[in-house]
PDB file of C-alpha atoms in Angstrom:
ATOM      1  CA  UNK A 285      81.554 163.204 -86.694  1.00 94.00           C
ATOM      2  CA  UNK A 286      83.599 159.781 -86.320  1.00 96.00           C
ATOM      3  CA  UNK A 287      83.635 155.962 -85.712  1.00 96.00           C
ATOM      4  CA  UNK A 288      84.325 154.127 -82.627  1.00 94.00           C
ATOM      5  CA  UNK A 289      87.653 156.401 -82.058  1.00 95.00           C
ATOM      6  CA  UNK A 290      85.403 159.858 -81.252  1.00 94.00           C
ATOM      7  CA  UNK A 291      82.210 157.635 -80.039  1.00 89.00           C
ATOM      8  CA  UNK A 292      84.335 155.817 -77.760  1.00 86.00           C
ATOM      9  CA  UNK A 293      83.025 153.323 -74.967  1.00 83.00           C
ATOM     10  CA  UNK A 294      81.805 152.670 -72.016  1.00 74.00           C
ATOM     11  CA  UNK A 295      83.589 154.417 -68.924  1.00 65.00           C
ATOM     12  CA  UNK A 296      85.946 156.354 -71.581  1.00 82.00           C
ATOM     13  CA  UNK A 297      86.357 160.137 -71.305  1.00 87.00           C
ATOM     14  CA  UNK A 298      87.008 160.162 -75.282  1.00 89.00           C
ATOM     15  CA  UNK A 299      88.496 163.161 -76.931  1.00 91.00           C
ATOM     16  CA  UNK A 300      85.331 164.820 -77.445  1.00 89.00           C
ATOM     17  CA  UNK A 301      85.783 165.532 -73.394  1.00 88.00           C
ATOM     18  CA  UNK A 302      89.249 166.369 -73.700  1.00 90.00           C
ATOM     19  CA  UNK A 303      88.735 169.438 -76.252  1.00 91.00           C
ATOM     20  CA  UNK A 304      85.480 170.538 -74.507  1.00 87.00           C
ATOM     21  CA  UNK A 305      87.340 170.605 -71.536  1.00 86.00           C
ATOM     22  CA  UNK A 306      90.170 172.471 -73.014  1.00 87.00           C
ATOM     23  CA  UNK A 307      88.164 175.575 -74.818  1.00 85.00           C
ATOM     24  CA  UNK A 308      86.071 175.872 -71.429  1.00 82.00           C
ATOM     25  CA  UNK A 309      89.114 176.234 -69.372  1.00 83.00           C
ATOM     26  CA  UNK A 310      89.840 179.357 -71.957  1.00 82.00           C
ATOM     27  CA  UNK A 311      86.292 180.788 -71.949  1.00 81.00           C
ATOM     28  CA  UNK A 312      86.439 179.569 -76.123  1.00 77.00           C
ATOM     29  CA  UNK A 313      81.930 180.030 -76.873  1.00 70.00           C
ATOM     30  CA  UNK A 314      82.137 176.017 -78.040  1.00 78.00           C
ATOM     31  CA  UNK A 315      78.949 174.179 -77.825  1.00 84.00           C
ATOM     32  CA  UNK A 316      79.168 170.516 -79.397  1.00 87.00           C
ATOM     33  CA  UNK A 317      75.988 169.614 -81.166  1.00 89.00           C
ATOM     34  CA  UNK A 318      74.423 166.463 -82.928  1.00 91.00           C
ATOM     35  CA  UNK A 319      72.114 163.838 -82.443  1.00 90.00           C
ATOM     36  CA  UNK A 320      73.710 161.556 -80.513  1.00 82.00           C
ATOM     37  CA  UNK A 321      75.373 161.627 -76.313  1.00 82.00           C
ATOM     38  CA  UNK A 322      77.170 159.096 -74.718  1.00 78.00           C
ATOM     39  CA  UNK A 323      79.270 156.234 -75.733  1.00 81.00           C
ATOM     40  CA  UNK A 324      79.178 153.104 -76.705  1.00 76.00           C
ATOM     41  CA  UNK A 325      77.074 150.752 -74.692  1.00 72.00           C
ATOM     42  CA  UNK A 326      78.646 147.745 -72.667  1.00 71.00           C
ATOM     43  CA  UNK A 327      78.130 144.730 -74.712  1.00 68.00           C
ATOM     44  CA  UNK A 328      75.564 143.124 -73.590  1.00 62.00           C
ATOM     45  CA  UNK A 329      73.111 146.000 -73.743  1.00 43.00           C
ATOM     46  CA  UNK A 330      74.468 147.143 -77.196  1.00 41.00           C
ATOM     47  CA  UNK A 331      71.656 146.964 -79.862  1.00 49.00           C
ATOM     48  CA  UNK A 332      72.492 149.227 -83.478  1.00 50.00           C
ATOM     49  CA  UNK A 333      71.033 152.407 -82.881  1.00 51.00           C
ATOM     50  CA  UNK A 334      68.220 153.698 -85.556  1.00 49.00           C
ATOM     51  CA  UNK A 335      69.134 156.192 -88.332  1.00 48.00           C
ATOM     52  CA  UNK A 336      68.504 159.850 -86.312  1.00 44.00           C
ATOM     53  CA  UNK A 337      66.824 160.901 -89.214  1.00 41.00           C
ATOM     54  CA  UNK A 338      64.957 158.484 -90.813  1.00 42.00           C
ATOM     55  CA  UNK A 339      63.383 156.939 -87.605  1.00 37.00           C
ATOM     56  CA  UNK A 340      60.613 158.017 -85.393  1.00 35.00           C
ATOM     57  CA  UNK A 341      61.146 159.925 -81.818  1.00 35.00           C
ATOM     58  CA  UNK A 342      60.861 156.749 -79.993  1.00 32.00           C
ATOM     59  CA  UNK A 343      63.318 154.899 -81.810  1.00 33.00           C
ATOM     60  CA  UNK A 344      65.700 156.216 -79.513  1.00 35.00           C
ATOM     61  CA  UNK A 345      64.839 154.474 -76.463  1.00 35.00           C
ATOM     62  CA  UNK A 346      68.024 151.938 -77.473  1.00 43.00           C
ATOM     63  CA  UNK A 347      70.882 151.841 -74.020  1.00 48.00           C
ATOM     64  CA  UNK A 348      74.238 154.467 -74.822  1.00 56.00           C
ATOM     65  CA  UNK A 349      76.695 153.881 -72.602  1.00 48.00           C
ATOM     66  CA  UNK A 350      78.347 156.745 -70.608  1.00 49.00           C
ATOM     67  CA  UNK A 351      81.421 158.436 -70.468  1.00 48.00           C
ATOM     68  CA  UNK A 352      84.096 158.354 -66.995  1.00 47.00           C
ATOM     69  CA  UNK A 353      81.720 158.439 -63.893  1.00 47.00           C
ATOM     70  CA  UNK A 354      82.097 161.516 -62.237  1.00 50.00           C
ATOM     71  CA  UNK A 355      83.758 163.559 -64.925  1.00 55.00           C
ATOM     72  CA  UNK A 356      80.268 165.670 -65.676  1.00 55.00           C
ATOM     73  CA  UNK A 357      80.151 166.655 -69.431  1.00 57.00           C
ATOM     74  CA  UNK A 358      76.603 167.773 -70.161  1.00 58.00           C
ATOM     75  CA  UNK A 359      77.087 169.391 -73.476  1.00 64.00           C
ATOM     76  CA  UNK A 360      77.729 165.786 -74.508  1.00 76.00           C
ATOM     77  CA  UNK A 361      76.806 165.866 -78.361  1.00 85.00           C
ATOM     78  CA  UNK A 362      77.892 164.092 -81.302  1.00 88.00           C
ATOM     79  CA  UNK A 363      77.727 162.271 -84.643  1.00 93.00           C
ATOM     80  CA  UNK A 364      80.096 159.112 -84.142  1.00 93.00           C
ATOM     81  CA  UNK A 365      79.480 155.606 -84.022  1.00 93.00           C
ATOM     82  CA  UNK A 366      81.493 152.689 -83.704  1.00 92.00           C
ATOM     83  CA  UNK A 367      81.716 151.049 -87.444  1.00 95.00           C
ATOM     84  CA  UNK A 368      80.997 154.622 -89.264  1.00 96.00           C
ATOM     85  CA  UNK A 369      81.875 154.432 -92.865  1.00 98.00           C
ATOM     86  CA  UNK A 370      82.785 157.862 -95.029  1.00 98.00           C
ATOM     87  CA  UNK A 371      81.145 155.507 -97.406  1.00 97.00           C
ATOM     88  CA  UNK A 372      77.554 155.474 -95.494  1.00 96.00           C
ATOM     89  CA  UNK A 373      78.194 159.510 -93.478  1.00 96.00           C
ATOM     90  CA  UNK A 374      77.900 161.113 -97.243  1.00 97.00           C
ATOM     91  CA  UNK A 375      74.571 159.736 -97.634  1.00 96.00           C
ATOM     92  CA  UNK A 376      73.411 161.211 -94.114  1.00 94.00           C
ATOM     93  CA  UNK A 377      75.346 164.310 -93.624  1.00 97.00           C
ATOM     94  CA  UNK A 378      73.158 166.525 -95.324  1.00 98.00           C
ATOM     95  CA  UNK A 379      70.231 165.715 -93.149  1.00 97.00           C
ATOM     96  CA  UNK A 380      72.541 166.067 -89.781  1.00 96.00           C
ATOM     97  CA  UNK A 381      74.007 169.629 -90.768  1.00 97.00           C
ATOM     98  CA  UNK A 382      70.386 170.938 -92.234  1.00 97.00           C
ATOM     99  CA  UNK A 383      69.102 169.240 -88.083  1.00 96.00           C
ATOM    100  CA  UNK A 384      71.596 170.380 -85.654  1.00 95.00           C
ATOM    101  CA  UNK A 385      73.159 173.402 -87.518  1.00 96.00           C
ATOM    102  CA  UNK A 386      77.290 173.189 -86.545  1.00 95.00           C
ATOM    103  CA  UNK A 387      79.293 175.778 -87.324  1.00 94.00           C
ATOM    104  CA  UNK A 388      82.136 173.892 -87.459  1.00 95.00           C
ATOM    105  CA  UNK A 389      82.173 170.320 -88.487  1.00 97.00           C
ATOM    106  CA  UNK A 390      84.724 168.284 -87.057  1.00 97.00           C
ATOM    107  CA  UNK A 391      85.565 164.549 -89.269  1.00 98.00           C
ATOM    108  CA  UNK A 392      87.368 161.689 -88.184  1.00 98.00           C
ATOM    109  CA  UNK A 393      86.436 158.930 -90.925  1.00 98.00           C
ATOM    110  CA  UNK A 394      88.128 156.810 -93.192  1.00 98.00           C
ATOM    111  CA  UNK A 395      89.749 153.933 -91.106  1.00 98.00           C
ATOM    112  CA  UNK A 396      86.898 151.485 -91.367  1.00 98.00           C
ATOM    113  CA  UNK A 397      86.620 152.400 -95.634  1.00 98.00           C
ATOM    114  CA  UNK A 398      90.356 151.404 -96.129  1.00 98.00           C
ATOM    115  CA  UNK A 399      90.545 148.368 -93.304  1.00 98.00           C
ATOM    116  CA  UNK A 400      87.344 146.752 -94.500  1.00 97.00           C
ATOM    117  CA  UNK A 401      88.074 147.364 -98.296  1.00 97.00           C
ATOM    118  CA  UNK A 402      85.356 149.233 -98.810  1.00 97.00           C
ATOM    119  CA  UNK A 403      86.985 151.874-100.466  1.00 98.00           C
ATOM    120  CA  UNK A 404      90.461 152.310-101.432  1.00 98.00           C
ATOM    121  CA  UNK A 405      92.275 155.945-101.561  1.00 99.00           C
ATOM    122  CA  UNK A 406      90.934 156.944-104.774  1.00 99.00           C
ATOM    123  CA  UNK A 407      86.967 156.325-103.616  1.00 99.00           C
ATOM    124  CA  UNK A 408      87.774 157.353-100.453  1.00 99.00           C
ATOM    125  CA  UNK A 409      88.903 160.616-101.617  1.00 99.00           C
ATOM    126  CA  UNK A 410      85.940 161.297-104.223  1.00 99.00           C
ATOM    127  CA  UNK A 411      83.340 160.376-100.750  1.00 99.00           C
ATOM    128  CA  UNK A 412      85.420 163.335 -99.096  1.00 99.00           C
ATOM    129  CA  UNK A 413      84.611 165.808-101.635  1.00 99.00           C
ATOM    130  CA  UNK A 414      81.391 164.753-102.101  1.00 99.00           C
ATOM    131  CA  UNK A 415      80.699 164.663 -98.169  1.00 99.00           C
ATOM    132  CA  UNK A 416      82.148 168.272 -98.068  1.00 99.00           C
ATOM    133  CA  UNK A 417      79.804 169.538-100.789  1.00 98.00           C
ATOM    134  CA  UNK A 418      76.518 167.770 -99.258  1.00 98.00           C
ATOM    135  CA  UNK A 419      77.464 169.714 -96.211  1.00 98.00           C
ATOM    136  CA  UNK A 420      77.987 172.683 -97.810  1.00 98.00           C
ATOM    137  CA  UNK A 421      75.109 172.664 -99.541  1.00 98.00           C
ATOM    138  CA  UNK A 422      73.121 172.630 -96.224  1.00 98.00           C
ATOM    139  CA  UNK A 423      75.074 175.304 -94.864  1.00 98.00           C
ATOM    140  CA  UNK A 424      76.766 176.855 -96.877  1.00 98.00           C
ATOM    141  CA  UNK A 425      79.186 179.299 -94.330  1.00 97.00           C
ATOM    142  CA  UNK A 426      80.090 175.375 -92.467  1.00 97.00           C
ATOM    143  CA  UNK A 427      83.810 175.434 -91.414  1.00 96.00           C
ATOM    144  CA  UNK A 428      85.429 172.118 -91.562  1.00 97.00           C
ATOM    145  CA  UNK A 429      88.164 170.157 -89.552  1.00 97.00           C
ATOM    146  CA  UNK A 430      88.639 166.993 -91.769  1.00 98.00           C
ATOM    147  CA  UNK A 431      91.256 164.268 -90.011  1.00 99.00           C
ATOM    148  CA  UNK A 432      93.105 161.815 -92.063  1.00 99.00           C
ATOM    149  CA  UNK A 433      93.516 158.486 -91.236  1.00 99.00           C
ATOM    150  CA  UNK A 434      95.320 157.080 -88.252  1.00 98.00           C
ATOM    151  CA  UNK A 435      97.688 153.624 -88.324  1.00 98.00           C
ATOM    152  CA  UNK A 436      96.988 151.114 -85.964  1.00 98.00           C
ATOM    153  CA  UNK A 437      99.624 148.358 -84.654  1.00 98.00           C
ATOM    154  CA  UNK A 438     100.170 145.590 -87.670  1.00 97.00           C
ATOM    155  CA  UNK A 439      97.790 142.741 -88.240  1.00 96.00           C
ATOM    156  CA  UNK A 440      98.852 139.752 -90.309  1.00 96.00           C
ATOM    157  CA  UNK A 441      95.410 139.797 -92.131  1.00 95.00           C
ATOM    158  CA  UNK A 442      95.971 143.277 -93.514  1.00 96.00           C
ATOM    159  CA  UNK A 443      98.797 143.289 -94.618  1.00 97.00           C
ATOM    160  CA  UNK A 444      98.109 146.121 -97.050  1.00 97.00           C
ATOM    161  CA  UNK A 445      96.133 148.206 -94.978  1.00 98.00           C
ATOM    162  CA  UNK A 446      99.552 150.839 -93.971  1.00 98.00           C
ATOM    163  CA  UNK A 447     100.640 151.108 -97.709  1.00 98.00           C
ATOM    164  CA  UNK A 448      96.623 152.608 -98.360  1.00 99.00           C
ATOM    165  CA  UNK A 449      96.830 154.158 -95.253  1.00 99.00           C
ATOM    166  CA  UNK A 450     100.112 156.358 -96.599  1.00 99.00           C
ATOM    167  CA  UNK A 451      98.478 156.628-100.154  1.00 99.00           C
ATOM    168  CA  UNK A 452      94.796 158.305 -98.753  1.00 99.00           C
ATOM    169  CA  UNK A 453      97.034 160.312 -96.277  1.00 99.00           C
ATOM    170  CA  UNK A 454      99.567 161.859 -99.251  1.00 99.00           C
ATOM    171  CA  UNK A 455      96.630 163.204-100.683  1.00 99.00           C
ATOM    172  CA  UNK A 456      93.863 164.351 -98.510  1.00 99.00           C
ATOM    173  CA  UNK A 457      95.599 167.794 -98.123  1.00 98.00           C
ATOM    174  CA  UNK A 458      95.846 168.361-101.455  1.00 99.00           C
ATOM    175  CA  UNK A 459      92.354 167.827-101.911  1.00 99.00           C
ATOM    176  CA  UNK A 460      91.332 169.424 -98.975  1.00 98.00           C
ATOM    177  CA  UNK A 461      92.808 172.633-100.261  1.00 98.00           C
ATOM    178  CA  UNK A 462      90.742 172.608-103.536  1.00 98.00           C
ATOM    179  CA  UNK A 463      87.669 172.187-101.802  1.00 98.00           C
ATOM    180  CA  UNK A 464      88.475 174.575 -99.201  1.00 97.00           C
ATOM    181  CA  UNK A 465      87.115 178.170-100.020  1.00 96.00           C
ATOM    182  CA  UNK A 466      86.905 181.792 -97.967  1.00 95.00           C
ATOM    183  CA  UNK A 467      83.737 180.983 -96.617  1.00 96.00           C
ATOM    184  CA  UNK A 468      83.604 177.854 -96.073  1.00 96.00           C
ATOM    185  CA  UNK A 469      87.199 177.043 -95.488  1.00 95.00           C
ATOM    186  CA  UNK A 470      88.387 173.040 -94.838  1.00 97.00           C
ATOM    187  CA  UNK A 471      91.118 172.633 -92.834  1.00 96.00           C
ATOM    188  CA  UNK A 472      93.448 169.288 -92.380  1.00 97.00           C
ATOM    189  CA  UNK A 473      94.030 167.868 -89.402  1.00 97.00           C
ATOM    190  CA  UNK A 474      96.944 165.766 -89.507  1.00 97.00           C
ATOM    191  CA  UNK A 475      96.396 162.961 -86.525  1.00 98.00           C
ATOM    192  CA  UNK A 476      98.340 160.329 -88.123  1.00 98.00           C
ATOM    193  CA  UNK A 477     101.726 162.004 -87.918  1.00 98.00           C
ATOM    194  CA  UNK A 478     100.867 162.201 -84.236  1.00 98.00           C
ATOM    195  CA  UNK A 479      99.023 159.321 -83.005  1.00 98.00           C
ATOM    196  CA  UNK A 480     101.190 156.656 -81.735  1.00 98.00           C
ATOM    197  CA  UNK A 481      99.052 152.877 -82.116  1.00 98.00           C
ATOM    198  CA  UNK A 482     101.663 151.352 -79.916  1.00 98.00           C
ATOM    199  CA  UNK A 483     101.734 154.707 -76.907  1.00 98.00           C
ATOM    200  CA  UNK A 484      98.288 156.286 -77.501  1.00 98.00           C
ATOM    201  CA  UNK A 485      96.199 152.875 -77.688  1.00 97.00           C
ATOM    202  CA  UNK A 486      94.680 150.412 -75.517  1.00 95.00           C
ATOM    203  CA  UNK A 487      93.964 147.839 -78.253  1.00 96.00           C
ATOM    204  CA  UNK A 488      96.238 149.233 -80.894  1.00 98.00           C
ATOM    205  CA  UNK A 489      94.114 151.484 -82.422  1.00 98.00           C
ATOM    206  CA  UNK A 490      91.213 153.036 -80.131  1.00 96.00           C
ATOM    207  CA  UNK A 491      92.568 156.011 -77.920  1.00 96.00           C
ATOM    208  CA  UNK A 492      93.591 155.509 -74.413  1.00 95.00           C
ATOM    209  CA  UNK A 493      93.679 158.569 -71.883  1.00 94.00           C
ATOM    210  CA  UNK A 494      97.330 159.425 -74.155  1.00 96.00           C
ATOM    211  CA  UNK A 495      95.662 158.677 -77.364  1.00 97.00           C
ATOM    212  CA  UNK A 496      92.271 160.919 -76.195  1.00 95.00           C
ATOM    213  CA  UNK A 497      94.830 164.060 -75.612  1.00 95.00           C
ATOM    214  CA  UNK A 498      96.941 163.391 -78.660  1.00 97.00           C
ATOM    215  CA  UNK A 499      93.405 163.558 -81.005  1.00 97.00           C
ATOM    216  CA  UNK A 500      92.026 166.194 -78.818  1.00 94.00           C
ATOM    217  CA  UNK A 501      95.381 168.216 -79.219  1.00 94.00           C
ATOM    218  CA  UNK A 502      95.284 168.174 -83.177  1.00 96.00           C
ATOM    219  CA  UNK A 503      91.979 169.069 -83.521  1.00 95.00           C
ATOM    220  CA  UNK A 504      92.252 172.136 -81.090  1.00 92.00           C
ATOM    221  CA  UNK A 505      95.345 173.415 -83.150  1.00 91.00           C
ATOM    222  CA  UNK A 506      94.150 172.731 -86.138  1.00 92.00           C
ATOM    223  CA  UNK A 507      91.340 175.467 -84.746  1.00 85.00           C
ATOM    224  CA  UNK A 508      94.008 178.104 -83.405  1.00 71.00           C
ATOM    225  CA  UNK A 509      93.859 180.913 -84.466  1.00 60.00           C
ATOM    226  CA  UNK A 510      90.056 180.421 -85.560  1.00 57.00           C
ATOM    227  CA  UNK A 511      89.071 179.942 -81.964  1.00 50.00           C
ATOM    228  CA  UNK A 512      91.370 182.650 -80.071  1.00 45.00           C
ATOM    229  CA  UNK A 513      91.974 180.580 -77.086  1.00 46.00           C
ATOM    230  CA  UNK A 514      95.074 181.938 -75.670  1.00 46.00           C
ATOM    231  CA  UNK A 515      97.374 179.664 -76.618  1.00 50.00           C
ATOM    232  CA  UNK A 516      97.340 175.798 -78.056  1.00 52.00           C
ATOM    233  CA  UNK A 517      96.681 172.576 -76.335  1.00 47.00           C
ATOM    234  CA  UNK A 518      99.413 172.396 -73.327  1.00 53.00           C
TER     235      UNK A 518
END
């Protein structure tokens, strides 16, 4: 579950192909699930899509885009859209988990909450919780993978956006911890330490083919040794 950097776009492989890629080579039992394929549309086919759960079947007729021609990944599933809030994926996350049943929930919000002053790092952290517990609540054995928040290269007009950044990223652990329990454990997933804006980026903040392994690498550690693959991401 994500924003643009897990939906991706057009003619991307995204990460999502990179980790599915990397438990089949292993023989790891992964199927991604969710109500969504693809990425996003080119622009001038783009229209919003509906809300999955709060629109009739044939609301989904709207153009998705696809992922690299040729690369073939037909268990394409997921919950990420370009412009995804924490703020907005509380209020829906409920419905998605009680739909498609995951057994492991993997999260990659917060970016747009922080860079569009939605939220700052204390709302930002009470959404978490409360996004955790909404899940929980419709499964209540859900295992969770919850990302911080990645830096992208400076812009002049947010000039405060790496000093939030740092202050939502010192504490998400921390909180992550108390929410975690035995049977329904949540596990950090540290991408910003990792994720280069100036190496991994095409734009300065949406993955390239570098930045797609560096997310897809953190998120299959962060599942070793829950996932016995063999060994971590090469």
């Amino acid at each position: 579950m994500g924003d643009s950097l897990s939906h991706g776009s057009d003619g991307d492989y995204t990460w999502r192909y990179r980790l599915a890629r990397h438990f089949a080579a292993r023989g790891a039992p992964v199927c991604f699930t969710g109500p969504w394929t693809g990425t996003r549309a080119p622009p001038r086919a783009h229209r919003a899509p509906p809300h999955p759960h709060r629109s009739p079947p044939h609301a989904h007729s709207s153009p998705v885009g696809g992922c690299r021609p040729g690369i073939g990944f037909p268990g394409d599933r997921h919950y990420a859209r370009w412009g995804r809030l924490m703020e907005e994926a509380r209020r829906n996350i409920a419905d998605a988990v009680a739909a498609h049943r995951p057994g492991h929930l993997l999260v990659a919000l917060g970016f747009n909450d922080l860079a569009w002053g939605v939220s700052g790092p204390d709302r930002l952290l009470a959404h978490v919780a409360e996004f955790v517990g909404l899940a929980r609540a419709a499964r209540p054995d859900l295992r969770f993978l919850v990302a911080d928040v990645v830096h992208r290269t400076p812009l002049p007009s947010l000039p405060h956006l790496p000093g939030i950044t740092e202050a939502y990223n010192a504490r998400l652990p921390g909180l992550l911890a108390a929410l975690s329990t035995p049977r329904s454990p949540v596990v950090p997933v540290g991408l910003a330490a990792v994720y280069d804006p100036y190496a991994d980026t095409y734009d300065g903040l949406h993955p390239g083919v570098a930045g797609e392994f560096t997310i897809a690498k953190a998120f299959a550690d962060a599942f070793f040794p829950d996932l016995v693959t063999g060994r971590r991401f090469p």
